[in-house]
Amino acid sequence: MSVSTSDEMVPPTRRRAWRSSPVLRFVLAQPLGAAGLLVILIMAGAAILANRVAPYDPEAVDFMAMLAAPSFDHPLGTDAFGRDILSRIIHGARTALSIGFLSSLLGCTAGGLLGVTSAYFGGKVDLILQRFVDIVLSFPIIVLALVVVAVVGRQPIAGIDLNLIAAIAIPIVPRAARVIRSAALAVRAMPYIDAARAGGYRHSHIILRHMAPNVLAPYLILLTAYIAQAILLEASLSFLGLGVSEPKPAWGLMLAGDSANFYQEAPWMILFPGLAISLAVFAFNLFGDSLRDWLDPKFRM
């Protein structure tokens, strides 16, 4: 009497459904991207449950534990104020991911609409918009963010640094617009766009209902890629004192101030926040590159 395997015990319809799952196909086709996604999910889970998983209050000062080396009580050590570094890194994930996601979402959405509009109208409208994009692209992204922060300042509203989010999103807009415009030009040449215009539909209707959905794939790739850029930019601004302010935990802020003064005596103050930034940026870049390969038909076998 033969013993049936677990795969044979599963109904054929369920086996086909599982094997055709887009998640499973992505994991099998892009293992590095799946690893990056796993790291992102772990960070997101830690950020959401920060109040429960963090062993200490990230803002609690303990002068009896100043510059404590990594130990059982403080796995990643403490800073110059006795604050637990592990707790601040966990809560800093909430700051980095929220600002990174909102900045990338705002910048890519505005840039995507700008690129689609430019490709749809063409002619002088496209010429003017693209020359404006060229001017903005001539500035390095960090310089442009510094200028925006210097102009609008910092004014958190309901705990959200809206001005900081805007300062990071604005440099993303022209970069997203240039990429989305390239994809939208191919969509604009499709016969159904001319048919919609001949049918008397409004320009806004054609742009939002017929063109924008057809550039969704490059939009999602840009959204993922620029989250990593936004996290790095937020950390840079916080390091320079133009981002998140004390005592709010932020990875870039943890690298500034006293960390630079005690890097020889307490190297863990710089090491672990730097690893958190590098890991987050690396994970998003891995996932973004794999998502591009998976969605682009040219890369499919």
PDB file of N, CA, C and O in Angstrom, residues 115-149:
ATOM      1  N   GLY A 115       4.358  64.165 -15.860  1.00  0.00           N
ATOM      2  CA  GLY A 115       4.891  63.485 -17.035  1.00  0.00           C
ATOM      3  C   GLY A 115       3.811  63.044 -18.005  1.00  0.00           C
ATOM      4  O   GLY A 115       3.963  63.192 -19.220  1.00  0.00           O
ATOM      5  N   VAL A 116       2.689  62.527 -17.480  1.00  0.00           N
ATOM      6  CA  VAL A 116       1.588  62.107 -18.344  1.00  0.00           C
ATOM      7  C   VAL A 116       0.968  63.305 -19.045  1.00  0.00           C
ATOM      8  O   VAL A 116       0.660  63.266 -20.244  1.00  0.00           O
ATOM      9  N   THR A 117       0.791  64.395 -18.316  1.00  0.00           N
ATOM     10  CA  THR A 117       0.226  65.611 -18.910  1.00  0.00           C
ATOM     11  C   THR A 117       1.129  66.152 -20.007  1.00  0.00           C
ATOM     12  O   THR A 117       0.657  66.554 -21.079  1.00  0.00           O
ATOM     13  N   SER A 118       2.443  66.157 -19.737  1.00  0.00           N
ATOM     14  CA  SER A 118       3.392  66.649 -20.729  1.00  0.00           C
ATOM     15  C   SER A 118       3.354  65.800 -21.998  1.00  0.00           C
ATOM     16  O   SER A 118       3.349  66.326 -23.123  1.00  0.00           O
ATOM     17  N   ALA A 119       3.299  64.468 -21.836  1.00  0.00           N
ATOM     18  CA  ALA A 119       3.258  63.587 -23.001  1.00  0.00           C
ATOM     19  C   ALA A 119       1.933  63.697 -23.747  1.00  0.00           C
ATOM     20  O   ALA A 119       1.908  63.588 -24.988  1.00  0.00           O
ATOM     21  N   TYR A 120       0.850  63.904 -23.040  1.00  0.00           N
ATOM     22  CA  TYR A 120      -0.467  63.950 -23.686  1.00  0.00           C
ATOM     23  C   TYR A 120      -0.625  65.191 -24.562  1.00  0.00           C
ATOM     24  O   TYR A 120      -1.037  65.096 -25.717  1.00  0.00           O
ATOM     25  N   PHE A 121      -0.299  66.350 -24.041  1.00  0.00           N
ATOM     26  CA  PHE A 121      -0.506  67.587 -24.800  1.00  0.00           C
ATOM     27  C   PHE A 121       0.577  67.800 -25.854  1.00  0.00           C
ATOM     28  O   PHE A 121       0.295  68.286 -26.959  1.00  0.00           O
ATOM     29  N   GLY A 122       1.829  67.439 -25.524  1.00  0.00           N
ATOM     30  CA  GLY A 122       2.900  67.614 -26.495  1.00  0.00           C
ATOM     31  C   GLY A 122       3.090  69.079 -26.875  1.00  0.00           C
ATOM     32  O   GLY A 122       2.644  69.995 -26.178  1.00  0.00           O
ATOM     33  N   GLY A 123       3.763  69.333 -27.983  1.00  0.00           N
ATOM     34  CA  GLY A 123       3.934  70.686 -28.506  1.00  0.00           C
ATOM     35  C   GLY A 123       4.583  71.633 -27.518  1.00  0.00           C
ATOM     36  O   GLY A 123       5.546  71.290 -26.826  1.00  0.00           O
ATOM     37  N   LYS A 124       4.041  72.839 -27.436  1.00  0.00           N
ATOM     38  CA  LYS A 124       4.609  73.868 -26.568  1.00  0.00           C
ATOM     39  C   LYS A 124       4.466  73.516 -25.095  1.00  0.00           C
ATOM     40  O   LYS A 124       5.338  73.846 -24.282  1.00  0.00           O
ATOM     41  N   VAL A 125       3.356  72.871 -24.733  1.00  0.00           N
ATOM     42  CA  VAL A 125       3.172  72.478 -23.333  1.00  0.00           C
ATOM     43  C   VAL A 125       4.279  71.519 -22.912  1.00  0.00           C
ATOM     44  O   VAL A 125       4.902  71.671 -21.849  1.00  0.00           O
ATOM     45  N   ASP A 126       4.551  70.536 -23.748  1.00  0.00           N
ATOM     46  CA  ASP A 126       5.610  69.568 -23.450  1.00  0.00           C
ATOM     47  C   ASP A 126       6.969  70.250 -23.420  1.00  0.00           C
ATOM     48  O   ASP A 126       7.807  69.962 -22.547  1.00  0.00           O
ATOM     49  N   LEU A 127       7.202  71.172 -24.338  1.00  0.00           N
ATOM     50  CA  LEU A 127       8.486  71.871 -24.398  1.00  0.00           C
ATOM     51  C   LEU A 127       8.718  72.691 -23.135  1.00  0.00           C
ATOM     52  O   LEU A 127       9.798  72.639 -22.528  1.00  0.00           O
ATOM     53  N   ILE A 128       7.708  73.437 -22.695  1.00  0.00           N
ATOM     54  CA  ILE A 128       7.845  74.276 -21.501  1.00  0.00           C
ATOM     55  C   ILE A 128       8.043  73.425 -20.253  1.00  0.00           C
ATOM     56  O   ILE A 128       8.933  73.697 -19.422  1.00  0.00           O
ATOM     57  N   LEU A 129       7.227  72.387 -20.111  1.00  0.00           N
ATOM     58  CA  LEU A 129       7.328  71.547 -18.917  1.00  0.00           C
ATOM     59  C   LEU A 129       8.671  70.828 -18.855  1.00  0.00           C
ATOM     60  O   LEU A 129       9.282  70.728 -17.774  1.00  0.00           O
ATOM     61  N   GLN A 130       9.153  70.349 -19.984  1.00  0.00           N
ATOM     62  CA  GLN A 130      10.417  69.623 -19.980  1.00  0.00           C
ATOM     63  C   GLN A 130      11.611  70.534 -19.758  1.00  0.00           C
ATOM     64  O   GLN A 130      12.610  70.123 -19.157  1.00  0.00           O
ATOM     65  N   ARG A 131      11.526  71.795 -20.191  1.00  0.00           N
ATOM     66  CA  ARG A 131      12.610  72.713 -19.887  1.00  0.00           C
ATOM     67  C   ARG A 131      12.630  73.048 -18.395  1.00  0.00           C
ATOM     68  O   ARG A 131      13.695  73.219 -17.800  1.00  0.00           O
ATOM     69  N   PHE A 132      11.441  73.131 -17.797  1.00  0.00           N
ATOM     70  CA  PHE A 132      11.370  73.328 -16.344  1.00  0.00           C
ATOM     71  C   PHE A 132      11.961  72.119 -15.615  1.00  0.00           C
ATOM     72  O   PHE A 132      12.715  72.266 -14.641  1.00  0.00           O
ATOM     73  N   VAL A 133      11.653  70.941 -16.097  1.00  0.00           N
ATOM     74  CA  VAL A 133      12.211  69.720 -15.499  1.00  0.00           C
ATOM     75  C   VAL A 133      13.727  69.704 -15.637  1.00  0.00           C
ATOM     76  O   VAL A 133      14.451  69.333 -14.699  1.00  0.00           O
ATOM     77  N   ASP A 134      14.239  70.121 -16.782  1.00  0.00           N
ATOM     78  CA  ASP A 134      15.688  70.164 -16.991  1.00  0.00           C
ATOM     79  C   ASP A 134      16.359  71.106 -16.005  1.00  0.00           C
ATOM     80  O   ASP A 134      17.443  70.808 -15.475  1.00  0.00           O
ATOM     81  N   ILE A 135      15.736  72.247 -15.763  1.00  0.00           N
ATOM     82  CA  ILE A 135      16.315  73.217 -14.824  1.00  0.00           C
ATOM     83  C   ILE A 135      16.389  72.623 -13.426  1.00  0.00           C
ATOM     84  O   ILE A 135      17.412  72.731 -12.730  1.00  0.00           O
ATOM     85  N   VAL A 136      15.309  71.988 -12.974  1.00  0.00           N
ATOM     86  CA  VAL A 136      15.286  71.418 -11.629  1.00  0.00           C
ATOM     87  C   VAL A 136      16.265  70.249 -11.520  1.00  0.00           C
ATOM     88  O   VAL A 136      16.928  70.065 -10.502  1.00  0.00           O
ATOM     89  N   LEU A 137      16.383  69.456 -12.596  1.00  0.00           N
ATOM     90  CA  LEU A 137      17.289  68.309 -12.580  1.00  0.00           C
ATOM     91  C   LEU A 137      18.758  68.734 -12.548  1.00  0.00           C
ATOM     92  O   LEU A 137      19.633  67.924 -12.210  1.00  0.00           O
ATOM     93  N   SER A 138      19.042  69.970 -12.891  1.00  0.00           N
ATOM     94  CA  SER A 138      20.426  70.431 -12.868  1.00  0.00           C
ATOM     95  C   SER A 138      20.957  70.576 -11.454  1.00  0.00           C
ATOM     96  O   SER A 138      22.175  70.654 -11.246  1.00  0.00           O
ATOM     97  N   PHE A 139      20.071  70.613 -10.463  1.00  0.00           N
ATOM     98  CA  PHE A 139      20.487  70.713  -9.066  1.00  0.00           C
ATOM     99  C   PHE A 139      20.581  69.314  -8.458  1.00  0.00           C
ATOM    100  O   PHE A 139      19.668  68.499  -8.638  1.00  0.00           O
ATOM    101  N   PRO A 140      21.649  69.015  -7.726  1.00  0.00           N
ATOM    102  CA  PRO A 140      21.704  67.729  -7.010  1.00  0.00           C
ATOM    103  C   PRO A 140      20.534  67.613  -6.039  1.00  0.00           C
ATOM    104  O   PRO A 140      20.062  68.611  -5.491  1.00  0.00           O
ATOM    105  N   ILE A 141      20.066  66.404  -5.828  1.00  0.00           N
ATOM    106  CA  ILE A 141      18.864  66.194  -5.039  1.00  0.00           C
ATOM    107  C   ILE A 141      19.028  66.685  -3.603  1.00  0.00           C
ATOM    108  O   ILE A 141      18.097  67.235  -3.013  1.00  0.00           O
ATOM    109  N   ILE A 142      20.220  66.521  -3.014  1.00  0.00           N
ATOM    110  CA  ILE A 142      20.431  66.960  -1.634  1.00  0.00           C
ATOM    111  C   ILE A 142      20.454  68.478  -1.550  1.00  0.00           C
ATOM    112  O   ILE A 142      19.935  69.066  -0.595  1.00  0.00           O
ATOM    113  N   VAL A 143      21.033  69.142  -2.575  1.00  0.00           N
ATOM    114  CA  VAL A 143      21.080  70.608  -2.582  1.00  0.00           C
ATOM    115  C   VAL A 143      19.674  71.179  -2.691  1.00  0.00           C
ATOM    116  O   VAL A 143      19.307  72.129  -1.978  1.00  0.00           O
ATOM    117  N   LEU A 144      18.871  70.607  -3.567  1.00  0.00           N
ATOM    118  CA  LEU A 144      17.502  71.089  -3.734  1.00  0.00           C
ATOM    119  C   LEU A 144      16.688  70.886  -2.458  1.00  0.00           C
ATOM    120  O   LEU A 144      15.905  71.763  -2.066  1.00  0.00           O
ATOM    121  N   ALA A 145      16.886  69.758  -1.792  1.00  0.00           N
ATOM    122  CA  ALA A 145      16.187  69.519  -0.527  1.00  0.00           C
ATOM    123  C   ALA A 145      16.621  70.520   0.541  1.00  0.00           C
ATOM    124  O   ALA A 145      15.784  71.012   1.312  1.00  0.00           O
ATOM    125  N   LEU A 146      17.901  70.833   0.584  1.00  0.00           N
ATOM    126  CA  LEU A 146      18.390  71.826   1.544  1.00  0.00           C
ATOM    127  C   LEU A 146      17.776  73.197   1.284  1.00  0.00           C
ATOM    128  O   LEU A 146      17.409  73.911   2.221  1.00  0.00           O
ATOM    129  N   VAL A 147      17.659  73.556   0.014  1.00  0.00           N
ATOM    130  CA  VAL A 147      17.057  74.850  -0.329  1.00  0.00           C
ATOM    131  C   VAL A 147      15.600  74.898   0.105  1.00  0.00           C
ATOM    132  O   VAL A 147      15.136  75.888   0.685  1.00  0.00           O
ATOM    133  N   VAL A 148      14.868  73.821  -0.146  1.00  0.00           N
ATOM    134  CA  VAL A 148      13.449  73.788   0.221  1.00  0.00           C
ATOM    135  C   VAL A 148      13.289  73.878   1.734  1.00  0.00           C
ATOM    136  O   VAL A 148      12.436  74.617   2.239  1.00  0.00           O
ATOM    137  N   VAL A 149      14.102  73.134   2.480  1.00  0.00           N
ATOM    138  CA  VAL A 149      14.018  73.188   3.946  1.00  0.00           C
ATOM    139  C   VAL A 149      14.351  74.580   4.454  1.00  0.00           C
ATOM    140  O   VAL A 149      13.711  75.098   5.379  1.00  0.00           O
TER     141      VAL A 149
END
